[in-house]
mmCIF file of C-alpha atoms and ligand atoms in Angstrom:
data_model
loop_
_atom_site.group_PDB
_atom_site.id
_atom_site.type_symbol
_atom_site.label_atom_id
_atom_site.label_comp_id
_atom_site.label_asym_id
_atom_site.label_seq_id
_atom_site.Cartn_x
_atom_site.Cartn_y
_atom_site.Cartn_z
ATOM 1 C CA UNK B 1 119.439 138.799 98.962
ATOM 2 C CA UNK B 2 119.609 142.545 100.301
ATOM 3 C CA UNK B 3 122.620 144.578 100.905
ATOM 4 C CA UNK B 4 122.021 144.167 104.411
ATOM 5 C CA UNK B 5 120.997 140.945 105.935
ATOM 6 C CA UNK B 6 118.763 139.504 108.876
ATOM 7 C CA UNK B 7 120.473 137.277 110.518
ATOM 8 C CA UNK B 8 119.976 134.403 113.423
ATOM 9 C CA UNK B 9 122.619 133.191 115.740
ATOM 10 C CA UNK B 10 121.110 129.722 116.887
ATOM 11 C CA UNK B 11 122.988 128.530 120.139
ATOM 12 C CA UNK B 12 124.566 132.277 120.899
ATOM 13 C CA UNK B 13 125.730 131.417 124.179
ATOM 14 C CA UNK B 14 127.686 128.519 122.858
ATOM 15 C CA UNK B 15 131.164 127.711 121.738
ATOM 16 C CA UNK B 16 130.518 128.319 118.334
ATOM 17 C CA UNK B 17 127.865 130.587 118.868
ATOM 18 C CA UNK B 18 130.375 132.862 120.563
ATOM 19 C CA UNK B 19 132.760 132.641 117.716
ATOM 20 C CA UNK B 20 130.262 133.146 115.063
ATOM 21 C CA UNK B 21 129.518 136.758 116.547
ATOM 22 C CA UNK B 22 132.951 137.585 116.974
ATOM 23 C CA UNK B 23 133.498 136.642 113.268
ATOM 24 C CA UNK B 24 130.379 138.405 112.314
ATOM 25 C CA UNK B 25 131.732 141.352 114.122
ATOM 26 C CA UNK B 26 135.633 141.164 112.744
ATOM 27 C CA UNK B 27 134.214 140.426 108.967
ATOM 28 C CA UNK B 28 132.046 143.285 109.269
ATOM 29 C CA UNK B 29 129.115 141.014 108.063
ATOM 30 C CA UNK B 30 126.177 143.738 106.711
ATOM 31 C CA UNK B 31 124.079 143.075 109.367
ATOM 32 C CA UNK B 32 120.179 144.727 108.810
ATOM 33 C CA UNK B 33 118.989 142.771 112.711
ATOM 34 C CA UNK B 34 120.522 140.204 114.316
ATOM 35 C CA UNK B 35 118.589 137.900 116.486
ATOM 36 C CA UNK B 36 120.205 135.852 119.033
ATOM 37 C CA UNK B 37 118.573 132.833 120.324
ATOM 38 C CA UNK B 38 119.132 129.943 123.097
ATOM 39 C CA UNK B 39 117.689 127.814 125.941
ATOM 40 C CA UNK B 40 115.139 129.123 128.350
ATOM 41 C CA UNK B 41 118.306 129.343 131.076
ATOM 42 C CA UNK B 42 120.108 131.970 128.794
ATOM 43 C CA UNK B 43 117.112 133.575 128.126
ATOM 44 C CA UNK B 44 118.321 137.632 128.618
ATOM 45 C CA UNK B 45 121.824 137.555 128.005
ATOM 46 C CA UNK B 46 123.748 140.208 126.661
ATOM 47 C CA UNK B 47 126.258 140.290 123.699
ATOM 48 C CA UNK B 48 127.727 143.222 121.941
ATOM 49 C CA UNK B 49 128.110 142.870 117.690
ATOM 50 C CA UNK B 50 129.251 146.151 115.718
ATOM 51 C CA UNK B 51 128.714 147.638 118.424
ATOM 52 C CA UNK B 52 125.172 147.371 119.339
ATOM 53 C CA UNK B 53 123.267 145.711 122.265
ATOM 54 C CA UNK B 54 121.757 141.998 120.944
ATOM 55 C CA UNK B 55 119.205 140.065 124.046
ATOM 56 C CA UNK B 56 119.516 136.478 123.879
ATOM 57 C CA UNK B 57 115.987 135.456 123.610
ATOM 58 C CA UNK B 58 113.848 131.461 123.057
ATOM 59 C CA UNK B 59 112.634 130.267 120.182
ATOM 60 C CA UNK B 60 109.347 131.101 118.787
ATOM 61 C CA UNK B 61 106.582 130.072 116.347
ATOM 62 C CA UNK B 62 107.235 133.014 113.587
ATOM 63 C CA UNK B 63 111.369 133.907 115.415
ATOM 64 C CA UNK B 64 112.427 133.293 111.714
ATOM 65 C CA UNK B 65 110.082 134.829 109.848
ATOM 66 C CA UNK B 66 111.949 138.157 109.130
ATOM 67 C CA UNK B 67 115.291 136.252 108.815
ATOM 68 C CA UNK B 68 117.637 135.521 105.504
ATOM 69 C CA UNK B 69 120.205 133.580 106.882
ATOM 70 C CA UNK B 70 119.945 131.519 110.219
ATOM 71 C CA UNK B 71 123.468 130.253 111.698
ATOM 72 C CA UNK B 72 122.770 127.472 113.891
ATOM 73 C CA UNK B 73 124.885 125.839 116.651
ATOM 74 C CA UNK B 74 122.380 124.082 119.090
ATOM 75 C CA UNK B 75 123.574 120.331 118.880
ATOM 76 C CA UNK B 76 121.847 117.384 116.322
ATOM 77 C CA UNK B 77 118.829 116.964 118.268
ATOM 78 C CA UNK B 78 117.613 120.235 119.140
ATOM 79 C CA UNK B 79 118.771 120.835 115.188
ATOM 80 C CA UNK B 80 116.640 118.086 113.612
ATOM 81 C CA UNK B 81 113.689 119.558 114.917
ATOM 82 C CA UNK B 82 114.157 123.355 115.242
ATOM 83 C CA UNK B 83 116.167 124.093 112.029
ATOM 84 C CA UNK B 84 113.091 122.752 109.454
ATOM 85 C CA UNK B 85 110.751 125.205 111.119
ATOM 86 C CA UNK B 86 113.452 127.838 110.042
ATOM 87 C CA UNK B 87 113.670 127.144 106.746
ATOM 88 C CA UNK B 88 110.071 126.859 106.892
ATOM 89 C CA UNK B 89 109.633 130.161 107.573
ATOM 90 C CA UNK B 90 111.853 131.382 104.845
ATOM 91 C CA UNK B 91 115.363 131.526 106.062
ATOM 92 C CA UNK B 92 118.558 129.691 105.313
ATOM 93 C CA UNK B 93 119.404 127.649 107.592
ATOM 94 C CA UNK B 94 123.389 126.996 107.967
ATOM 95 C CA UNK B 95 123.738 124.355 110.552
ATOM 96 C CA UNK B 96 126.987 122.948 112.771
ATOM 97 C CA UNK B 97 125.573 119.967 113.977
ATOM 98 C CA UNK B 98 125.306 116.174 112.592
ATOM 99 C CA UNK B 99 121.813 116.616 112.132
ATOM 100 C CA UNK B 100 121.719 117.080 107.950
ATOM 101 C CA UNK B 101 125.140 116.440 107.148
ATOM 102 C CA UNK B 102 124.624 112.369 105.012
ATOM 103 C CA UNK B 103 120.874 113.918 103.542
ATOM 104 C CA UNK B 104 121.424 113.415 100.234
ATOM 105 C CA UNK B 105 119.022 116.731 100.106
ATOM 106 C CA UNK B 106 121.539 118.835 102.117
ATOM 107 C CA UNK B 107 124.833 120.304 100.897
ATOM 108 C CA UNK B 108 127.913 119.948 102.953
ATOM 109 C CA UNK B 109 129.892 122.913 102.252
ATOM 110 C CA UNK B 110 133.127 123.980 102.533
ATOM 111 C CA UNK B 111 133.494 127.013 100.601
ATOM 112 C CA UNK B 112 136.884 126.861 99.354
ATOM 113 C CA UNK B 113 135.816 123.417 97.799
ATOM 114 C CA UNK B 114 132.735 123.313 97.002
ATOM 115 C CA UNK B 115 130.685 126.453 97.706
ATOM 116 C CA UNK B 116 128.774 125.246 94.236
ATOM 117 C CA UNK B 117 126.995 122.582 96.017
ATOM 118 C CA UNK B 118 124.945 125.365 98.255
ATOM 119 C CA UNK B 119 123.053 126.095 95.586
ATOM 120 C CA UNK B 120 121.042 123.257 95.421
ATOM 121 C CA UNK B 121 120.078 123.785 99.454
ATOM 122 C CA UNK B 122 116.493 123.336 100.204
ATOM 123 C CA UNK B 123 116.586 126.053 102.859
ATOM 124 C CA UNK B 124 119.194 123.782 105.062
ATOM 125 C CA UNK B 125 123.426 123.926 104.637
ATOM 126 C CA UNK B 126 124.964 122.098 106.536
ATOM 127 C CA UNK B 127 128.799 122.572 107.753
ATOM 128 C CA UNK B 128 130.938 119.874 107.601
ATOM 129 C CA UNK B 129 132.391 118.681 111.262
ATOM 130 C CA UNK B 130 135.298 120.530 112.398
ATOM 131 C CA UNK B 131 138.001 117.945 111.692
ATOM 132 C CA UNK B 132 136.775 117.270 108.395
ATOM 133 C CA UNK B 133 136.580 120.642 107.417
ATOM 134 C CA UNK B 134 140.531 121.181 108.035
ATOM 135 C CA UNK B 135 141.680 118.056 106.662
ATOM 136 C CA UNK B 136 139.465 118.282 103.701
ATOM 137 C CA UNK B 137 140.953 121.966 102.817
ATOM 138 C CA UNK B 138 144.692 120.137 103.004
ATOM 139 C CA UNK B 139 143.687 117.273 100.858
ATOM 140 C CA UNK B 140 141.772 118.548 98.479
ATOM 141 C CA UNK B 141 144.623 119.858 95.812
ATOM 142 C CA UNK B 142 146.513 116.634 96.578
ATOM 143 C CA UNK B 143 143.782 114.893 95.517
ATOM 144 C CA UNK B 144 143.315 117.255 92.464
ATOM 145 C CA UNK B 145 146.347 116.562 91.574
ATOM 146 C CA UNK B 146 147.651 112.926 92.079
ATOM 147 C CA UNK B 147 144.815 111.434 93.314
ATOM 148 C CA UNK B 148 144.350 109.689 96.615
ATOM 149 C CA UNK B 149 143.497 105.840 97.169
ATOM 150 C CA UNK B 150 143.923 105.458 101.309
ATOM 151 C CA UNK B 151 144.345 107.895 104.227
ATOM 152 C CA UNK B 152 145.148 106.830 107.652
ATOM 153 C CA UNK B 153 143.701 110.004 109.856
ATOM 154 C CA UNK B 154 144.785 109.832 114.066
ATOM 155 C CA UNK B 155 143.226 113.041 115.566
ATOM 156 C CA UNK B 156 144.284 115.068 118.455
ATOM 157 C CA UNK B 157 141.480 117.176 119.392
ATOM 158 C CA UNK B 158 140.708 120.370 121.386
ATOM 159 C CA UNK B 159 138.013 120.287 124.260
ATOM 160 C CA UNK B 160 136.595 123.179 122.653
ATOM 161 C CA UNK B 161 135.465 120.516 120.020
ATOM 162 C CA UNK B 162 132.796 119.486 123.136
ATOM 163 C CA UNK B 163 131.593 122.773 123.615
ATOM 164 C CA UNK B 164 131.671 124.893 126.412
ATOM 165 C CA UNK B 165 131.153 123.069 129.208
ATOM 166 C CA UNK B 166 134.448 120.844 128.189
ATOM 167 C CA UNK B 167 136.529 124.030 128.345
ATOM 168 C CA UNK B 168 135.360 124.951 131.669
ATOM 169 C CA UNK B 169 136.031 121.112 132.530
ATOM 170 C CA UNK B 170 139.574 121.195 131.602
ATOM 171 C CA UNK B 171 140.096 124.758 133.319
ATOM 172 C CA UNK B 172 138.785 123.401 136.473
ATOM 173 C CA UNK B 173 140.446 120.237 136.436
ATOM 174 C CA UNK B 174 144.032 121.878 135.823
ATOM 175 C CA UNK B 175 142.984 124.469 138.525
ATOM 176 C CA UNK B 176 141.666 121.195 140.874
ATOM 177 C CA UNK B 177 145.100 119.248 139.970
ATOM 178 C CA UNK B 178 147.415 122.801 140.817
ATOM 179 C CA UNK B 179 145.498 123.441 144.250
ATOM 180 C CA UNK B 180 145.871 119.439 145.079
ATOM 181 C CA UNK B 181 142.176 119.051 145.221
ATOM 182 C CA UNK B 182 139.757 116.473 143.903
ATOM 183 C CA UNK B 183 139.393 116.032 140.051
ATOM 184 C CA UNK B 184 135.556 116.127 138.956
ATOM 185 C CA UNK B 185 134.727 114.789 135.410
ATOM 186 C CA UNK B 186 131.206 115.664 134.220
ATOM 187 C CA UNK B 187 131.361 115.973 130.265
ATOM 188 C CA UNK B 188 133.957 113.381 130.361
ATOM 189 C CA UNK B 189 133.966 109.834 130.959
ATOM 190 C CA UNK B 190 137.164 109.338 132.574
ATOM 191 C CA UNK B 191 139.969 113.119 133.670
ATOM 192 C CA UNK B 192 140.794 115.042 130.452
ATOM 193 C CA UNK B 193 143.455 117.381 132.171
ATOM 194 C CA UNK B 194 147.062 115.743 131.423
ATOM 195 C CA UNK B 195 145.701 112.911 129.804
ATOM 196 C CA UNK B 196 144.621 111.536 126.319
ATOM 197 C CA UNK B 197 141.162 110.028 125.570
ATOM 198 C CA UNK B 198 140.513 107.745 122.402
ATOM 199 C CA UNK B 199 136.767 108.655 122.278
ATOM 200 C CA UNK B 200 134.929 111.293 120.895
ATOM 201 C CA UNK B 201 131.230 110.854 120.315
ATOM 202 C CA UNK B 202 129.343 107.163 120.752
ATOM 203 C CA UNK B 203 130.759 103.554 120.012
ATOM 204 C CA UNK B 204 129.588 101.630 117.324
ATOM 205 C CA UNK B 205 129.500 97.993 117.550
ATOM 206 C CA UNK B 206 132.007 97.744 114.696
ATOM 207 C CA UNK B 207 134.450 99.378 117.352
ATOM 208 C CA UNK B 208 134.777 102.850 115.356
ATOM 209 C CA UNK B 209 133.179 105.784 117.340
ATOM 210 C CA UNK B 210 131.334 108.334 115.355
ATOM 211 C CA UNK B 211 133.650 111.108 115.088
ATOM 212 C CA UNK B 212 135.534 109.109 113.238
ATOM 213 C CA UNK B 213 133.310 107.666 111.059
ATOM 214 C CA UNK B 214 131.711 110.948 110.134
ATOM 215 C CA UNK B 215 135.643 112.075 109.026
ATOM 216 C CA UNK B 216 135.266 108.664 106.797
ATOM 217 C CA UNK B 217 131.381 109.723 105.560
ATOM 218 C CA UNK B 218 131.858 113.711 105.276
ATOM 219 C CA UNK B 219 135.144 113.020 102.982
ATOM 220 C CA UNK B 220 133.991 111.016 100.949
ATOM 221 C CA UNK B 221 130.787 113.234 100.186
ATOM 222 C CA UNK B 222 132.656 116.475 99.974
ATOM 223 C CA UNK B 223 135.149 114.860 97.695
ATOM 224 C CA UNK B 224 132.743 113.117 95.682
ATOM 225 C CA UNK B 225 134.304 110.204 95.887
ATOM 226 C CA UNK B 226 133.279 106.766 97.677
ATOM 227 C CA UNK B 227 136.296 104.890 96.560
ATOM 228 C CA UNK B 228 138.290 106.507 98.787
ATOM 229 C CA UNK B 229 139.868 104.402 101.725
ATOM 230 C CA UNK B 230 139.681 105.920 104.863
ATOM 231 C CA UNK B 231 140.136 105.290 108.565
ATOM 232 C CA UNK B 232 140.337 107.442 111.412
ATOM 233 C CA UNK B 233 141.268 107.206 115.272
ATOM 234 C CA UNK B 234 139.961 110.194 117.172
ATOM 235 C CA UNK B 235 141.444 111.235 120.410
ATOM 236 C CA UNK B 236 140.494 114.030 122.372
ATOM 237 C CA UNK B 237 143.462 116.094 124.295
ATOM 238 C CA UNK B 238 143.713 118.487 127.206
ATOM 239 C CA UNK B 239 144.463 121.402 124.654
ATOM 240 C CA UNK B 240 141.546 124.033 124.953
ATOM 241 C CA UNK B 241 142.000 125.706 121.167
ATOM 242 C CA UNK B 242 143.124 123.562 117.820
ATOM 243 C CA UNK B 243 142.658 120.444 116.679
ATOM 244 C CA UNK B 244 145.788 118.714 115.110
ATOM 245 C CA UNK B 245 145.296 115.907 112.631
ATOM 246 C CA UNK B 246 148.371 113.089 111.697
ATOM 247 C CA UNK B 247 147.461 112.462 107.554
ATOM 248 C CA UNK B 248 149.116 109.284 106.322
ATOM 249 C CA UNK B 249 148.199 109.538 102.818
ATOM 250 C CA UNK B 250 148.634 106.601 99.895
ATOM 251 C CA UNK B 251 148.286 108.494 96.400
ATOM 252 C CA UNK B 252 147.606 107.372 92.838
ATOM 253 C CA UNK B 253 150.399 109.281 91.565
ATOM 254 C CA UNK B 254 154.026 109.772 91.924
ATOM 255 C CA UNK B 255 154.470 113.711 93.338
ATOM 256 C CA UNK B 256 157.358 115.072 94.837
ATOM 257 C CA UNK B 257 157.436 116.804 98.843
ATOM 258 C CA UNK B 258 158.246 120.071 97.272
ATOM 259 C CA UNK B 259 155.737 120.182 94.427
ATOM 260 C CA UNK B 260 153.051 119.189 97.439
ATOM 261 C CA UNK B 261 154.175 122.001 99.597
ATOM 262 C CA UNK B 262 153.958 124.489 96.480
ATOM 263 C CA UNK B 263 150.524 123.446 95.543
ATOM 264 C CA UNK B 264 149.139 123.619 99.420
ATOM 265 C CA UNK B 265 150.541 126.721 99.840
ATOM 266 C CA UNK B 266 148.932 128.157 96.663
ATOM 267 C CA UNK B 267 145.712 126.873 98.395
ATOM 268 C CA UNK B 268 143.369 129.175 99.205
ATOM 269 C CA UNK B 269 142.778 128.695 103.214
ATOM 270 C CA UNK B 270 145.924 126.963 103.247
ATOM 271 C CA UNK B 271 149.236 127.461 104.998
ATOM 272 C CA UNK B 272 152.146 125.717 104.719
ATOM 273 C CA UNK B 273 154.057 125.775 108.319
ATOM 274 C CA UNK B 274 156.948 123.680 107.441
ATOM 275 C CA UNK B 275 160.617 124.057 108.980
ATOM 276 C CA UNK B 276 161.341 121.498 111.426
ATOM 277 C CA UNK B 277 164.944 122.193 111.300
ATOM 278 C CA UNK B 278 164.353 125.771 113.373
ATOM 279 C CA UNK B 279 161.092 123.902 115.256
ATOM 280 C CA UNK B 280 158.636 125.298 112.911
ATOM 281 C CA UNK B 281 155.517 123.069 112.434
ATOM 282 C CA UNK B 282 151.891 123.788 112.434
ATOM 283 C CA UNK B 283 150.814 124.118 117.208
ATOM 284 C CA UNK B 284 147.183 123.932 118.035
ATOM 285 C CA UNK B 285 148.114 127.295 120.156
ATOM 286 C CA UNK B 286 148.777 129.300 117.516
ATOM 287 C CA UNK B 287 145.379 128.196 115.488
ATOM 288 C CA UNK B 288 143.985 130.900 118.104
ATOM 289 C CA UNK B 289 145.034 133.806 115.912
ATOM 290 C CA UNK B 290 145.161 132.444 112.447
ATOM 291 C CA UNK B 291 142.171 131.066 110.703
ATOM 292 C CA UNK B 292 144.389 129.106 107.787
ATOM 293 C CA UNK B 293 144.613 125.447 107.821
ATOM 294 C CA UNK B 294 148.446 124.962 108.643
ATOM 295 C CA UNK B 295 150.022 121.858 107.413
ATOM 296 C CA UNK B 296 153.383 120.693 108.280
ATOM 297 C CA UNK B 297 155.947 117.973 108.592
ATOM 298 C CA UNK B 298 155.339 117.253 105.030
ATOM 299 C CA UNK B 299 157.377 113.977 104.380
ATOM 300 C CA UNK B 300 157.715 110.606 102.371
ATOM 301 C CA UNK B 301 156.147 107.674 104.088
ATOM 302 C CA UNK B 302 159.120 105.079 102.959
ATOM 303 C CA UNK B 303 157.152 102.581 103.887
ATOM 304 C CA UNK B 304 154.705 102.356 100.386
ATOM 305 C CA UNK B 305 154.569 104.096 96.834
ATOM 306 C CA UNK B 306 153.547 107.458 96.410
ATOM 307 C CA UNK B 307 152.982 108.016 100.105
ATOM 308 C CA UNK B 308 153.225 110.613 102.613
ATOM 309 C CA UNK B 309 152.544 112.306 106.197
ATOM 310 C CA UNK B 310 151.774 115.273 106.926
ATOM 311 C CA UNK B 311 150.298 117.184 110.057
ATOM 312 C CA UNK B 312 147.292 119.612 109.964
ATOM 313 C CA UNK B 313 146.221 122.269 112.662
ATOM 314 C CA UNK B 314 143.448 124.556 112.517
ATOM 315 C CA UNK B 315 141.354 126.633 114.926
ATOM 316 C CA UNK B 316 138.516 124.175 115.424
ATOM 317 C CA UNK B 317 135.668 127.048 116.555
ATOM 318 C CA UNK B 318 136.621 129.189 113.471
ATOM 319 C CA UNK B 319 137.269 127.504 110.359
ATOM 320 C CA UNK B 320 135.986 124.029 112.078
ATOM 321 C CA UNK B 321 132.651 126.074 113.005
ATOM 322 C CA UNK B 322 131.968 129.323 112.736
ATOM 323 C CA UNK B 323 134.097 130.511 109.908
ATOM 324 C CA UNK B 324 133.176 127.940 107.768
ATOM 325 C CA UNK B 325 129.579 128.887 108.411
ATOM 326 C CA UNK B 326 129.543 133.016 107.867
ATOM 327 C CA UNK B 327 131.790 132.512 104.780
ATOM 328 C CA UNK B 328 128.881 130.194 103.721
ATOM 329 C CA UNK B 329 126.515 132.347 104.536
ATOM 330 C CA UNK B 330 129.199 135.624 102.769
ATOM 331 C CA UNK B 331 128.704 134.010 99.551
ATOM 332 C CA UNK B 332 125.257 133.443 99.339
ATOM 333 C CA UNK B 333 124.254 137.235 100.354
HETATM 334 N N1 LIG H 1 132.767 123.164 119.301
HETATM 335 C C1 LIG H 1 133.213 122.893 118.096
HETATM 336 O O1 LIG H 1 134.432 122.935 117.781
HETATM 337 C C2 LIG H 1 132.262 122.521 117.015
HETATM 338 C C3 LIG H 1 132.735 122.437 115.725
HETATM 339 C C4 LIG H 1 131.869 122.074 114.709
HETATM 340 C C5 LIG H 1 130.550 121.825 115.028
HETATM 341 N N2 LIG H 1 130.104 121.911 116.293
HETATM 342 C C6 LIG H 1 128.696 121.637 116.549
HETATM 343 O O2 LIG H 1 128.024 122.857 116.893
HETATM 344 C C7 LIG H 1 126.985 122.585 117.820
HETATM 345 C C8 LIG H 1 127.163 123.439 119.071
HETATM 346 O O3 LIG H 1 128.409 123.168 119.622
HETATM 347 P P1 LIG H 1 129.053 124.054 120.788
HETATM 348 O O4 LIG H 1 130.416 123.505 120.931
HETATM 349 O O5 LIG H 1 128.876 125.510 120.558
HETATM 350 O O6 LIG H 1 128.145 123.588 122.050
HETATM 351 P P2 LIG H 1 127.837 124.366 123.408
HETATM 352 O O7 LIG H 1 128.980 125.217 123.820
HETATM 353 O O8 LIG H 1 127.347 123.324 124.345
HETATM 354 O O9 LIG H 1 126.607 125.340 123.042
HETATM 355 C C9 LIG H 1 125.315 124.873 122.718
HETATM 356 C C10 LIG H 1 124.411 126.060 122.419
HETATM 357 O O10 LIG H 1 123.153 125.589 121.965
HETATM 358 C C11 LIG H 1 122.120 126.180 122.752
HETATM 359 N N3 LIG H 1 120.967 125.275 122.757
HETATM 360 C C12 LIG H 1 120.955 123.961 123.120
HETATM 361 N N4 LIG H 1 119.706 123.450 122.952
HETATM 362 C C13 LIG H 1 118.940 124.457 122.454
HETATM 363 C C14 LIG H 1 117.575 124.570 122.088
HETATM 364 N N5 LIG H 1 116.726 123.532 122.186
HETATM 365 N N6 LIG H 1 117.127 125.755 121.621
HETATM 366 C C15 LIG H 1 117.958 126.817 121.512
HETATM 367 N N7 LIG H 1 119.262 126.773 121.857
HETATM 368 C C16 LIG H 1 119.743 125.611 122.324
HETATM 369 C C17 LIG H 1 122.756 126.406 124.107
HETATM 370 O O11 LIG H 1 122.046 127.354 124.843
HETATM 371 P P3 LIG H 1 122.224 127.502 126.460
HETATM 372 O O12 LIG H 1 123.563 128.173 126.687
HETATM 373 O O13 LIG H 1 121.082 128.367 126.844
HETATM 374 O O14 LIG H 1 122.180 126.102 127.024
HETATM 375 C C18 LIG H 1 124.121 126.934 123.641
HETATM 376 O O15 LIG H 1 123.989 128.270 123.211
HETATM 377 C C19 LIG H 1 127.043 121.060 118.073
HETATM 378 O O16 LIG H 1 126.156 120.429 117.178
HETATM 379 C C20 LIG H 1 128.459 120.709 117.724
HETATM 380 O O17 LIG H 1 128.599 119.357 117.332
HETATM 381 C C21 LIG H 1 130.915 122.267 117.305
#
């Protein structure tokens, strides 16, 4: 690729498509033209990157024709349909929605793990979804290193995770709930603001919904590994920024707490936050200025061999989304 790069931001106006610019901006990405795209409705809209004036603008026959590297953030559906014609037209296409992530022809990436699978991209990345991403960077050099047989994920997730319109949800509701006024829930089925939902995406008829059988599917296919037992609960909390994860994990091998912290905290991406003692553990609020995966309460489970807990936090719109996506799209220019 050039020195400097064309680049699309798919879904601009969005959660992630906010944070990608700002990331694109703060990593001083060597931008040649940027091209910002969304719906009809946001058609005009002005953002500011490195300093220069970007118009949100709709999707065209041709829009990608000039670009290398298109980050997209528009949703599965819209994806499915929209990103081929991208990569059609000759760019990459690094996309944050379900759309590609189980085609055996697309890569999930995350490029601390496995930025070697990219390669074989037939014009479409995909990034893995924003829980897996974090818990995958935590586990990864346990399971290097003793091997894992079960995990037990429960989630506690950000609105953010929704996208914007669940961040304005919760703001309104608090502000609704403060001023003793009516509660309206639109993105939600049931009042997010001071309570905790155990849904995220559809229901299955096996009872499991699909954000938590995607953390089951994405694993496994990151890891390589389709041995691995694995089953999540998902619950969505009225926190705006971080997602936390609770990791009960079974190993193959014995390993001690403090060779585990050593060997996370040598982990690239990864931070070990770990001092209960003086109330020091890994808060979804401070994921909104760090883009490590933090990882605390690191502790036996005395309850089986070889296992332990551990808690994971990281910024869900950054290294869950848009990070994960411009470092993708870092290493490939
Ligand atoms: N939020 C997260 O933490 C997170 C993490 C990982 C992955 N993701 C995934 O990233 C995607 C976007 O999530 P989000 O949270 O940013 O959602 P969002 O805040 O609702 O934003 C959606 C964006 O997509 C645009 N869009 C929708 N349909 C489009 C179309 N047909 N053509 C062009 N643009 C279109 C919207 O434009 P308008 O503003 O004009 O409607 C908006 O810019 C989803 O697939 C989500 O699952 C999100």
């Amino acid at each position: 690729m050039n020195d400097k790069i064309n680049v699309a931001v798919v879904g601009a106006t969005g959660a992630v498509g906010r944070e990608m610019m700002n990331i694109l901006e703060e990593r001083n990405f060597p931008i040649n033209k940027l091209k910002l795209f969304a719906t009809e409705k946001s058609k005009g809209k002005r953002f500011t990157v490195q300093g220069q004036e970007y118009i949100v603008d709709t999707i065209k026959p041709g829009s990608f024709k000039d670009i290398d590297i298109a980050l997209f953030s528009i949703g599965s559906t819209p994806s499915k349909e929209i990103a081929p014609r991208a990569a059609q037209e000759g760019a990459v296409v690094i996309d944050n929605s379900n759309a590609f992530r189980m085609d055996d022809e697309v890569p999930l990436v995350v490029p601390e793990i496995n930025m070697d699978a990219a390669g074989e991209h037939n014009g479409i990345i995909a990034n893995p979804n924003c829980s897996t991403i974090q818990m995958v960077l935590a586990l990864k050099p346990i399971y290097e290193k003793a091997g894992i047989k079960r995990l037990i994920i429960s989630t506690y997730q950000a609105v953010s995770g929704t996208g914007k319109a669940a961040i304005d949800e919760l703001e309104k509701q608090v502000k609704a709930y403060v001023n003793d006024k009516e509660l309206k829930s639109e993105v939600y089925p049931h009042q997010i603001a001071f309570n905790v939902l155990p849904h995220i995406d559809i229901f299955y008829d096996n009872g499991y919904t699909k954000e938590e059988l995607k953390m089951e599917r994405e694993t496994k296919k990151i890891l390589n590994d389709d041995n691995l037992g694995i089953t999540a609960t998902a619950a969505r909390i009225p926190v705006f920024y971080g997602h936390a994860e609770s990791l009960n994990i079974e190993m193959e091998e014995e390993i001690g707490i403090n060779e585990i912290k050593e060997i996370l905290d040598e982990t690239q991406g990864v931070e070990v936050v770990d001092d209960p003692e003086n109330s020091v553990y890994p808060l979804p609020i401070d994921s909104e200025n760090n883009d490590q995966v933090m990882v605390g309460r690191i502790r036996k489970d005395f309850s089986i061999d070889k296992g332990i807990n551990m808690w994971v936090v990281a910024n869900n719109l950054r290294k869950g989304a848009a990070l994960n996506a411009v470092q993708i799209a870092e290493e490939l220019s």
